[in-house]
Short mmCIF file of C-alpha atoms in Angstrom, two decimals:
data_model
loop_
_atom_site.label_atom_id
_atom_site.label_comp_id
_atom_site.label_asym_id
_atom_site.label_seq_id
_atom_site.Cartn_x
_atom_site.Cartn_y
_atom_site.Cartn_z
CA MET A 30 278.05 240.47 -22.78
CA THR A 31 281.18 238.33 -22.30
CA ILE A 32 282.76 237.35 -19.06
CA THR A 33 285.71 239.59 -19.72
CA GLU A 34 283.54 242.62 -19.35
CA SER A 35 283.95 242.47 -15.65
CA GLN A 36 281.39 244.98 -14.29
CA LEU A 37 277.89 243.61 -14.00
CA SER A 38 274.71 245.60 -13.16
CA LYS A 39 271.59 244.22 -11.41
CA GLY A 40 269.83 241.68 -13.62
CA GLN A 41 272.85 241.21 -16.11
CA ASN A 42 274.32 237.81 -16.75
CA ALA A 43 277.45 236.45 -18.38
CA PRO A 44 278.67 232.99 -19.43
CA ILE A 45 281.24 231.19 -17.41
CA ALA A 46 283.97 229.60 -19.50
CA VAL A 47 285.75 227.72 -16.49
CA THR A 48 284.75 224.89 -14.17
CA GLU A 49 286.28 226.08 -10.94
CA VAL A 50 285.16 229.53 -9.66
CA THR A 51 285.13 231.42 -6.37
CA ILE A 52 282.47 233.80 -5.14
CA ALA A 53 283.58 236.34 -2.58
CA LEU A 54 281.86 239.37 -1.15
CA ARG A 55 283.29 242.46 0.33
CA THR A 56 281.41 244.67 2.82
CA PRO A 57 282.43 246.93 5.76
CA ALA A 58 279.62 245.29 7.79
CA ALA A 59 280.01 242.16 9.92
CA ALA A 60 278.35 239.57 7.74
CA ASP A 61 278.19 235.89 6.77
CA LEU A 62 278.28 234.34 3.31
CA SER A 63 276.29 231.19 2.59
CA ALA A 64 274.89 229.34 -0.41
CA LEU A 65 271.57 227.70 -1.41
CA LEU A 66 271.64 224.96 -4.08
CA VAL A 67 268.12 224.92 -5.51
CA THR A 68 266.36 222.78 -8.17
CA ALA A 69 264.51 224.25 -11.29
CA ASN A 70 261.58 225.19 -9.08
CA GLY A 71 263.68 227.26 -6.83
CA LYS A 72 263.61 224.99 -3.76
CA VAL A 73 266.27 223.22 -1.86
CA ARG A 74 266.13 219.42 -1.83
CA SER A 75 267.05 219.11 1.87
CA ASP A 76 269.09 220.89 4.64
CA ALA A 77 272.24 219.53 2.96
CA ASP A 78 271.72 222.06 0.15
CA PHE A 79 272.19 225.04 2.47
CA ILE A 80 276.00 225.74 2.86
CA PHE A 81 276.95 228.05 5.75
CA PHE A 82 279.59 228.29 8.46
CA ASN A 83 278.31 225.22 10.46
CA GLN A 84 277.87 223.16 7.31
CA PRO A 85 280.69 224.55 5.14
CA VAL A 86 280.67 221.62 2.47
CA GLY A 87 277.94 220.62 0.14
CA PRO A 88 277.73 218.97 -3.27
CA GLY A 89 280.28 220.83 -5.38
CA VAL A 90 280.42 223.82 -2.98
CA GLN A 91 282.67 224.61 -0.16
CA LEU A 92 282.72 227.62 2.14
CA ALA A 93 286.17 228.96 3.02
CA SER A 94 286.85 230.47 6.42
CA GLY A 95 286.94 234.23 6.96
CA THR A 96 284.58 237.12 7.30
CA PRO A 97 282.34 237.03 5.29
CA GLY A 98 284.31 234.09 3.62
CA ALA A 99 284.20 232.83 0.07
CA LEU A 100 282.47 230.04 -1.82
CA HIS A 101 284.61 227.69 -3.87
CA ILE A 102 282.37 225.99 -6.42
CA SER A 103 283.24 223.09 -8.80
CA LEU A 104 280.56 223.33 -11.42
CA GLY A 105 281.28 219.82 -12.75
CA GLN A 106 280.49 218.38 -9.40
CA ILE A 107 277.04 220.17 -8.93
CA PRO A 108 274.29 217.44 -8.93
CA HIS A 109 272.23 217.31 -12.17
CA ASP A 110 268.99 218.11 -10.47
CA ILE A 111 270.49 221.32 -9.02
CA ASP A 112 269.63 224.21 -11.33
CA GLN A 113 271.10 227.26 -9.46
CA VAL A 114 273.64 228.09 -6.82
CA ARG A 115 272.65 231.29 -5.07
CA ALA A 116 275.18 233.15 -2.86
CA VAL A 117 273.57 234.92 0.05
CA LEU A 118 275.04 237.64 2.30
CA THR A 119 273.62 238.04 5.81
CA LEU A 120 274.35 240.78 8.29
CA GLU A 121 275.36 239.49 11.77
CA ASP A 122 273.58 242.24 13.80
CA PRO A 123 269.83 241.45 13.52
CA GLU A 124 269.17 245.22 14.02
CA ALA A 125 271.45 246.36 11.22
CA THR A 126 270.47 247.05 7.65
CA PHE A 127 272.52 247.30 4.42
CA GLY A 128 271.34 250.79 3.98
CA GLY A 129 273.57 251.74 6.92
CA TYR A 130 276.78 250.75 5.00
CA GLN A 131 278.57 251.14 1.72
CA ALA A 132 277.18 248.75 -0.90
CA PRO A 133 278.68 245.31 -0.79
CA ILE A 134 280.53 243.99 -3.75
CA ALA A 135 280.38 240.53 -5.14
CA THR A 136 283.24 239.04 -7.22
CA LEU A 137 283.64 235.91 -9.29
CA SER A 138 287.17 234.62 -9.91
CA ASP A 139 288.68 231.50 -11.46
CA ARG A 140 290.90 229.00 -9.56
CA THR A 141 294.07 231.11 -10.14
CA GLY A 142 292.41 234.20 -8.49
CA LYS A 143 291.82 235.96 -11.84
CA LEU A 144 288.80 238.25 -11.75
CA LEU A 145 285.98 237.24 -14.09
CA CYS A 146 283.28 239.62 -13.05
CA GLU A 147 282.32 242.02 -10.35
CA TYR A 148 278.93 243.26 -9.08
CA ARG A 149 278.33 246.31 -6.82
CA ILE A 150 275.06 245.63 -5.08
CA ASP A 151 273.56 249.17 -4.96
CA GLY A 152 270.07 250.14 -3.91
CA LEU A 153 269.86 248.09 -0.72
CA GLY A 154 267.98 249.80 2.28
CA PRO A 155 266.13 248.11 5.20
CA GLU A 156 267.33 244.55 4.32
CA SER A 157 269.52 242.48 6.51
CA LEU A 158 269.90 239.76 3.94
CA VAL A 159 270.50 239.72 0.23
CA ILE A 160 270.83 237.15 -2.52
CA ALA A 161 273.96 238.61 -4.24
CA VAL A 162 274.53 236.54 -7.37
CA GLU A 163 273.48 233.23 -8.65
CA LEU A 164 275.17 230.69 -10.89
CA TYR A 165 272.69 228.91 -13.08
CA ARG A 166 272.65 226.23 -15.91
CA ARG A 167 272.18 227.36 -19.45
CA GLY A 168 272.26 224.40 -21.79
CA ALA A 169 275.37 222.30 -21.13
CA GLY A 170 277.11 225.34 -19.54
CA TRP A 171 276.71 227.75 -16.67
CA LYS A 172 276.15 231.56 -16.44
CA VAL A 173 276.32 234.04 -13.66
CA ARG A 174 273.61 236.64 -12.91
CA ALA A 175 273.78 239.77 -10.73
CA VAL A 176 270.63 239.31 -8.53
CA GLY A 177 270.82 241.79 -5.62
CA GLN A 178 267.45 240.64 -4.08
CA GLY A 179 267.15 241.91 -0.65
CA TYR A 180 264.96 240.37 2.18
CA ALA A 181 263.64 242.88 4.65
CA GLY A 182 262.03 240.02 6.52
CA GLY A 183 265.37 238.40 6.92
CA PHE A 184 265.99 234.60 7.37
CA ALA A 185 262.23 233.63 7.74
CA ALA A 186 261.36 235.17 4.42
CA LEU A 187 264.40 233.55 2.77
CA VAL A 188 263.62 230.02 3.90
CA THR A 189 259.99 230.37 3.08
CA ASP A 190 260.92 231.32 -0.47
CA HIS A 191 263.25 228.30 -0.76
CA GLY A 192 260.92 225.55 0.41
CA VAL A 193 260.95 225.68 4.24
CA THR A 194 257.49 226.17 5.73
CA VAL A 195 257.20 228.95 8.18
CA ASP A 196 253.54 228.73 9.33
CA ASP A 197 252.32 231.83 10.92
CA ASP A 198 248.60 230.86 10.69
CA PRO A 199 247.44 229.96 14.22
CA ALA A 200 244.47 228.11 12.91
CA SER A 201 246.69 225.60 11.06
CA SER A 202 249.64 225.54 13.50
CA PRO A 203 249.80 223.00 16.27
CA PRO A 204 249.05 224.46 19.66
CA PRO A 205 252.11 225.33 21.81
CA THR A 206 252.93 222.81 24.62
CA SER A 207 253.11 225.80 27.00
CA ASP A 208 253.36 229.59 26.83
CA ALA A 209 257.08 229.33 26.08
CA VAL A 210 257.20 226.37 23.58
CA ALA A 211 255.68 225.76 20.03
CA ILE A 212 256.30 222.80 17.69
CA ASP A 213 256.30 223.05 13.96
CA ARG A 214 255.08 220.35 11.57
CA GLY A 215 258.46 218.76 11.39
CA GLY A 216 258.51 218.16 15.19
CA VAL A 217 261.16 220.89 15.55
CA ARG A 218 260.47 222.86 18.96
CA THR A 219 260.92 226.62 19.42
CA VAL A 220 261.17 228.06 22.98
CA ALA A 221 260.90 231.55 24.26
CA GLY A 222 264.07 233.67 23.78
CA GLU A 223 265.08 232.36 20.39
CA GLN A 224 263.76 235.57 18.79
CA LYS A 225 266.36 237.50 20.66
CA LEU A 226 269.20 235.69 18.90
CA SER A 227 271.02 237.32 16.00
CA LEU A 228 270.17 236.01 12.51
CA ASP A 229 273.24 233.67 12.14
CA LYS A 230 272.70 232.21 15.64
CA ARG A 231 269.06 231.56 14.77
CA GLN A 232 270.19 229.88 11.56
CA LYS A 233 272.77 227.65 13.36
CA LEU A 234 270.32 226.82 16.09
CA ASP A 235 267.58 225.90 13.80
CA LEU A 236 269.81 223.49 11.81
CA ARG A 237 271.09 221.98 15.03
CA LYS A 238 267.47 221.45 16.38
CA ARG A 239 266.60 219.77 13.07
CA GLU A 240 269.60 217.36 13.38
CA VAL A 241 268.50 216.51 16.93
CA ALA A 242 264.88 216.01 15.79
CA LYS A 243 265.95 213.75 12.97
CA VAL A 244 267.91 211.48 15.27
CA LEU A 245 265.02 211.18 17.66
CA LEU A 246 262.54 210.53 14.88
CA ALA A 247 264.83 207.85 13.34
CA LYS A 248 265.09 206.14 16.81
CA GLY A 249 261.40 206.35 17.52
CA ALA A 250 261.69 208.89 20.26
CA ASP A 251 260.16 211.89 18.66
CA GLY A 252 257.84 213.77 21.11
CA VAL A 253 259.63 212.37 24.18
CA ARG A 254 260.06 214.81 27.04
CA ALA A 255 262.95 214.49 29.43
CA ARG A 256 265.01 216.57 31.84
CA VAL A 257 268.45 217.34 30.38
CA LEU A 258 271.29 217.69 32.83
CA LEU A 259 274.77 218.81 31.73
CA VAL A 260 277.81 217.83 33.84
CA ILE A 261 281.16 219.28 32.92
CA ASP A 262 284.62 218.33 34.34
CA LYS A 263 286.33 221.30 35.98
CA THR A 264 289.71 219.91 36.80
CA GLY A 265 293.21 221.10 35.92
CA SER A 266 293.66 218.70 33.07
CA MET A 267 290.70 220.44 31.27
CA SER A 268 292.61 223.84 31.27
CA GLU A 269 293.30 223.90 27.50
CA LEU A 270 289.66 223.14 26.72
CA TYR A 271 288.53 225.96 29.02
CA LYS A 272 291.21 228.40 27.56
CA LYS A 273 290.31 227.67 23.98
CA LYS A 274 286.56 227.97 24.76
CA VAL A 275 285.90 224.41 23.73
CA VAL A 276 283.67 224.06 26.81
CA HIS A 277 281.76 227.18 25.82
CA ARG A 278 281.01 225.56 22.49
CA VAL A 279 280.02 222.26 24.10
CA VAL A 280 277.39 224.19 26.06
CA GLU A 281 276.19 225.85 23.03
CA ARG A 282 275.86 222.52 21.12
CA MET A 283 273.89 220.91 24.01
CA ILE A 284 271.16 223.56 24.07
CA PRO A 285 269.40 222.17 20.92
CA VAL A 286 269.17 218.89 22.81
CA ALA A 287 267.44 220.59 25.75
CA ILE A 288 265.11 222.51 23.43
CA GLN A 289 263.91 219.33 21.71
CA LEU A 290 263.58 217.23 24.95
CA ASP A 291 263.10 219.37 27.98
CA ASP A 292 259.64 221.02 28.84
CA ASP A 293 261.19 224.50 29.14
CA GLY A 294 264.08 224.03 26.83
CA GLU A 295 266.74 224.76 29.53
CA LEU A 296 269.87 222.82 30.43
CA GLU A 297 270.44 222.09 34.23
CA PRO A 298 274.16 222.37 34.51
CA TYR A 299 276.76 221.10 37.08
CA LEU A 300 280.55 221.66 37.30
CA TYR A 301 282.44 219.09 39.20
CA GLY A 302 285.99 218.32 40.48
CA SER A 303 286.42 216.51 43.79
CA ARG A 304 283.23 218.32 44.78
CA PHE A 305 280.56 220.03 42.60
CA ALA A 306 278.50 223.16 42.04
CA LYS A 307 275.06 223.36 40.71
CA LEU A 308 274.85 226.36 38.37
CA PRO A 309 271.80 228.41 37.20
CA ASN A 310 270.08 226.92 34.29
CA VAL A 311 271.29 227.70 30.70
CA ARG A 312 268.72 229.43 28.47
CA VAL A 313 269.00 229.82 24.69
CA ASP A 314 268.95 233.63 24.83
CA THR A 315 271.46 234.06 27.60
CA ALA A 316 273.91 231.18 26.76
CA ASP A 317 276.77 233.54 25.84
CA SER A 318 276.54 235.61 29.02
CA TRP A 319 276.09 232.42 31.02
CA CYS A 320 279.30 230.96 29.66
CA ALA A 321 281.14 234.12 30.24
CA GLU A 322 280.03 234.15 33.80
CA PHE A 323 280.24 230.49 34.86
CA ILE A 324 282.74 228.60 32.54
CA HIS A 325 285.97 229.04 34.45
CA LEU A 326 288.53 226.92 36.31
CA GLY A 327 289.07 229.27 39.18
CA GLY A 328 288.07 232.55 40.91
CA VAL A 329 284.68 233.57 42.25
CA HIS A 330 281.79 233.80 39.64
CA GLY A 331 278.13 234.20 40.20
CA GLY A 332 278.74 234.00 43.90
CA ILE A 333 280.53 230.60 43.57
CA ASP A 334 284.03 230.09 44.90
CA TYR A 335 285.42 227.80 42.15
CA SER A 336 288.32 226.75 44.39
CA SER A 337 285.66 224.95 46.58
CA ILE A 338 284.86 222.71 43.64
CA GLY A 339 288.32 221.19 43.71
CA GLY A 340 290.91 220.50 41.09
CA TYR A 341 290.89 216.69 40.66
CA ASN A 342 288.34 214.18 39.58
CA ASP A 343 285.92 212.57 41.96
CA GLU A 344 282.79 211.78 40.14
CA ILE A 345 280.89 210.01 43.09
CA PRO A 346 279.62 213.31 44.82
CA VAL A 347 278.08 214.80 41.77
CA MET A 348 276.56 211.44 40.53
CA THR A 349 275.09 210.95 44.08
CA GLU A 350 273.62 214.39 44.01
CA ILE A 351 271.90 213.72 40.74
CA LEU A 352 270.44 210.50 42.00
CA ASN A 353 269.20 212.36 45.04
CA VAL A 354 266.96 214.46 42.88
CA LEU A 355 265.40 211.55 40.97
CA ARG A 356 262.55 209.54 41.97
CA PRO A 357 261.91 205.86 41.04
CA GLY A 358 259.25 205.72 38.50
CA GLY A 359 259.51 209.34 37.69
CA ASP A 360 259.86 211.22 34.40
CA PRO A 361 262.93 210.43 32.22
CA THR A 362 266.24 212.37 32.67
CA LEU A 363 269.17 212.52 30.25
CA VAL A 364 272.47 213.20 31.83
CA LEU A 365 275.16 214.59 29.46
CA PHE A 366 278.50 213.93 31.23
CA PHE A 367 281.58 215.65 29.68
CA THR A 368 285.04 214.66 30.96
CA ASP A 369 288.54 214.34 29.80
CA GLY A 370 289.14 211.16 31.93
CA GLY A 371 290.41 210.35 35.21
CA PHE A 372 287.65 208.02 36.54
CA HIS A 373 289.69 206.04 39.04
CA LYS A 374 287.15 204.83 41.50
CA ARG A 375 286.17 201.83 39.39
CA GLY A 376 284.54 199.77 42.18
CA PRO A 377 282.40 202.65 43.68
CA ILE A 378 281.34 203.93 40.15
CA THR A 379 280.24 200.51 39.04
CA THR A 380 278.34 200.00 42.23
CA LEU A 381 276.72 203.39 41.88
CA MET A 382 275.72 202.69 38.23
CA ARG A 383 274.14 199.40 39.21
CA ALA A 384 272.04 201.15 41.84
CA ALA A 385 271.18 204.07 39.40
CA ALA A 386 269.68 201.58 36.88
CA GLU A 387 266.56 201.65 39.25
CA TYR A 388 266.24 205.38 38.71
CA PRO A 389 264.73 207.09 35.58
CA ALA A 390 268.02 208.55 34.18
CA PHE A 391 270.26 207.62 31.30
CA TRP A 392 273.85 208.58 31.65
CA GLN A 393 275.53 209.64 28.35
CA PHE A 394 279.33 209.92 29.09
CA ILE A 395 281.37 211.87 26.52
CA GLY A 396 285.17 211.71 26.68
CA LEU A 397 287.04 214.73 25.50
CA GLY A 398 290.49 214.06 24.10
CA ARG A 399 292.71 210.97 23.68
CA ASN A 400 292.98 209.97 27.34
CA ASP A 401 292.50 206.65 28.93
CA PHE A 402 288.90 206.67 30.01
CA GLY A 403 289.11 203.56 32.16
CA VAL A 404 285.84 202.34 33.63
CA LEU A 405 283.79 204.57 31.25
CA ARG A 406 284.62 202.23 28.31
CA LYS A 407 283.14 199.26 30.20
CA LEU A 408 279.84 200.81 31.22
CA ASP A 409 278.05 199.53 28.14
CA THR A 410 278.69 195.98 29.03
CA LEU A 411 278.47 196.35 32.80
CA THR A 412 276.45 193.49 34.24
CA GLY A 413 274.13 193.21 37.19
CA ARG A 414 271.97 196.28 36.10
CA LYS A 415 268.14 196.30 35.89
CA VAL A 416 268.55 198.10 32.43
CA ASP A 417 271.49 199.32 30.49
CA ASN A 418 271.49 202.96 31.77
CA ALA A 419 274.67 204.34 30.40
CA GLY A 420 276.62 205.01 27.14
CA PHE A 421 280.08 206.12 26.34
CA PHE A 422 282.01 207.55 23.36
CA ALA A 423 285.16 209.51 23.06
CA ILE A 424 285.88 212.43 20.74
CA ALA A 425 289.55 213.44 20.03
CA ASP A 426 288.51 216.92 18.80
CA ILE A 427 284.78 217.82 19.28
CA ASP A 428 285.18 221.03 17.27
CA ARG A 429 285.96 218.86 14.22
CA MET A 430 282.83 216.65 14.56
CA SER A 431 279.79 217.67 12.53
CA ASP A 432 276.52 218.18 14.29
CA GLU A 433 275.09 215.28 12.46
CA ASP A 434 277.65 212.90 13.88
CA LEU A 435 277.78 214.45 17.40
CA TYR A 436 273.96 214.33 17.88
CA SER A 437 273.80 210.82 16.25
CA LYS A 438 276.27 209.50 18.81
CA LEU A 439 274.93 211.57 21.73
CA LEU A 440 271.37 210.22 21.31
CA SER A 441 271.89 206.79 19.81
CA GLU A 442 271.29 204.83 23.13
CA PHE A 443 268.97 207.05 24.98
CA PRO A 444 265.80 205.93 23.05
CA ASP A 445 266.75 202.27 23.52
CA TRP A 446 267.03 203.00 27.23
CA LEU A 447 263.58 204.69 27.27
CA ARG A 448 261.96 201.51 25.89
CA ALA A 449 263.80 199.18 28.20
CA ALA A 450 263.12 201.33 31.23
CA ARG A 451 259.44 201.46 30.53
CA ALA A 452 259.39 197.67 30.11
CA ALA A 453 261.22 197.25 33.41
CA HIS A 454 258.90 199.81 35.15
CA VAL A 455 261.74 202.03 35.93
CA LEU A 456 259.79 204.63 33.94
CA ARG A 457 256.08 205.04 34.63
#
């Protein structure tokens, strides 16, 4: 068969005579396209070989935006030890199956958009995920094969088949730390409620947890338990970040930190202006509804009058409240403090941070935007503290920062503080 005979049937293959191709899939269902780059034994080398919406670029492969998107593949840039590129289509609704929709259609085109071949993926039934097509090496060239292999077991079955261990044997699995938390062999924690998420949310969460775990392991802080507090600026200057739901996405990206560190995997959130409000904890399975109810600048939500929080910055009340719930010598606490600036009370804040060094909390301040963050930039070098209990970094556009970079910056100083705080008897 030649590539010009455009219709492929399941199991058929065809040579590819070009070096730049695009794989696209059409389906009436809400679905996501992703790719697995595998070696000759059918396994990924690392998480970097899984290309999806939250990691859209890999070696020789780029995922274009859209639903379900398209994969742009430069065959000449695929690493030599990668034998196959497998295109995977996943339904967004974890309860849906391909049998409830018209058959999806996979197409392969060249860089000009010319159709090279097309594959109608017939015969799917109870599956929610399917390997649609694969590109594979043959001698010095590449070929395309119509695969159409469905996975009724969904994501767990897929990752098991591609080299990720999913251990369901209780005799060989580590015991859970509580009724709600389990830890796999890689140190990645799973908390109650994750099973309620859609498939793509579980995929995204799993990769984010692994990035957090990698940072903690590299810094010698794997296995550490700490409360995770989230403090978010609720002032008028943050209005665009609220309107564009940047703050919603910040909450979503902090949940994996809580899962890896906190005993129950929950975030303890505060909103602050000139005053503050302590909000109900954020759980992994209710994060979307929590954000819809509580991430606002005004109005009454969850029984809280948001006008009472105030519309300008005064960090002292919320920081004082956090210190009031800590006890010297107690368990460690990580405070994730997001603001777009406006820290004007330099004297009181430096005084408070010197006093706070006696307490078991590390304050990680994150500046959102390009504003002047004033005293925050000086906290790393603040003198007169028992230990260095604060870090700061600014992000012009947090949506453009990869998870790897975000968690690396977010957790870079916390393990150092843990060691210093233990040595200084701030932690027991």
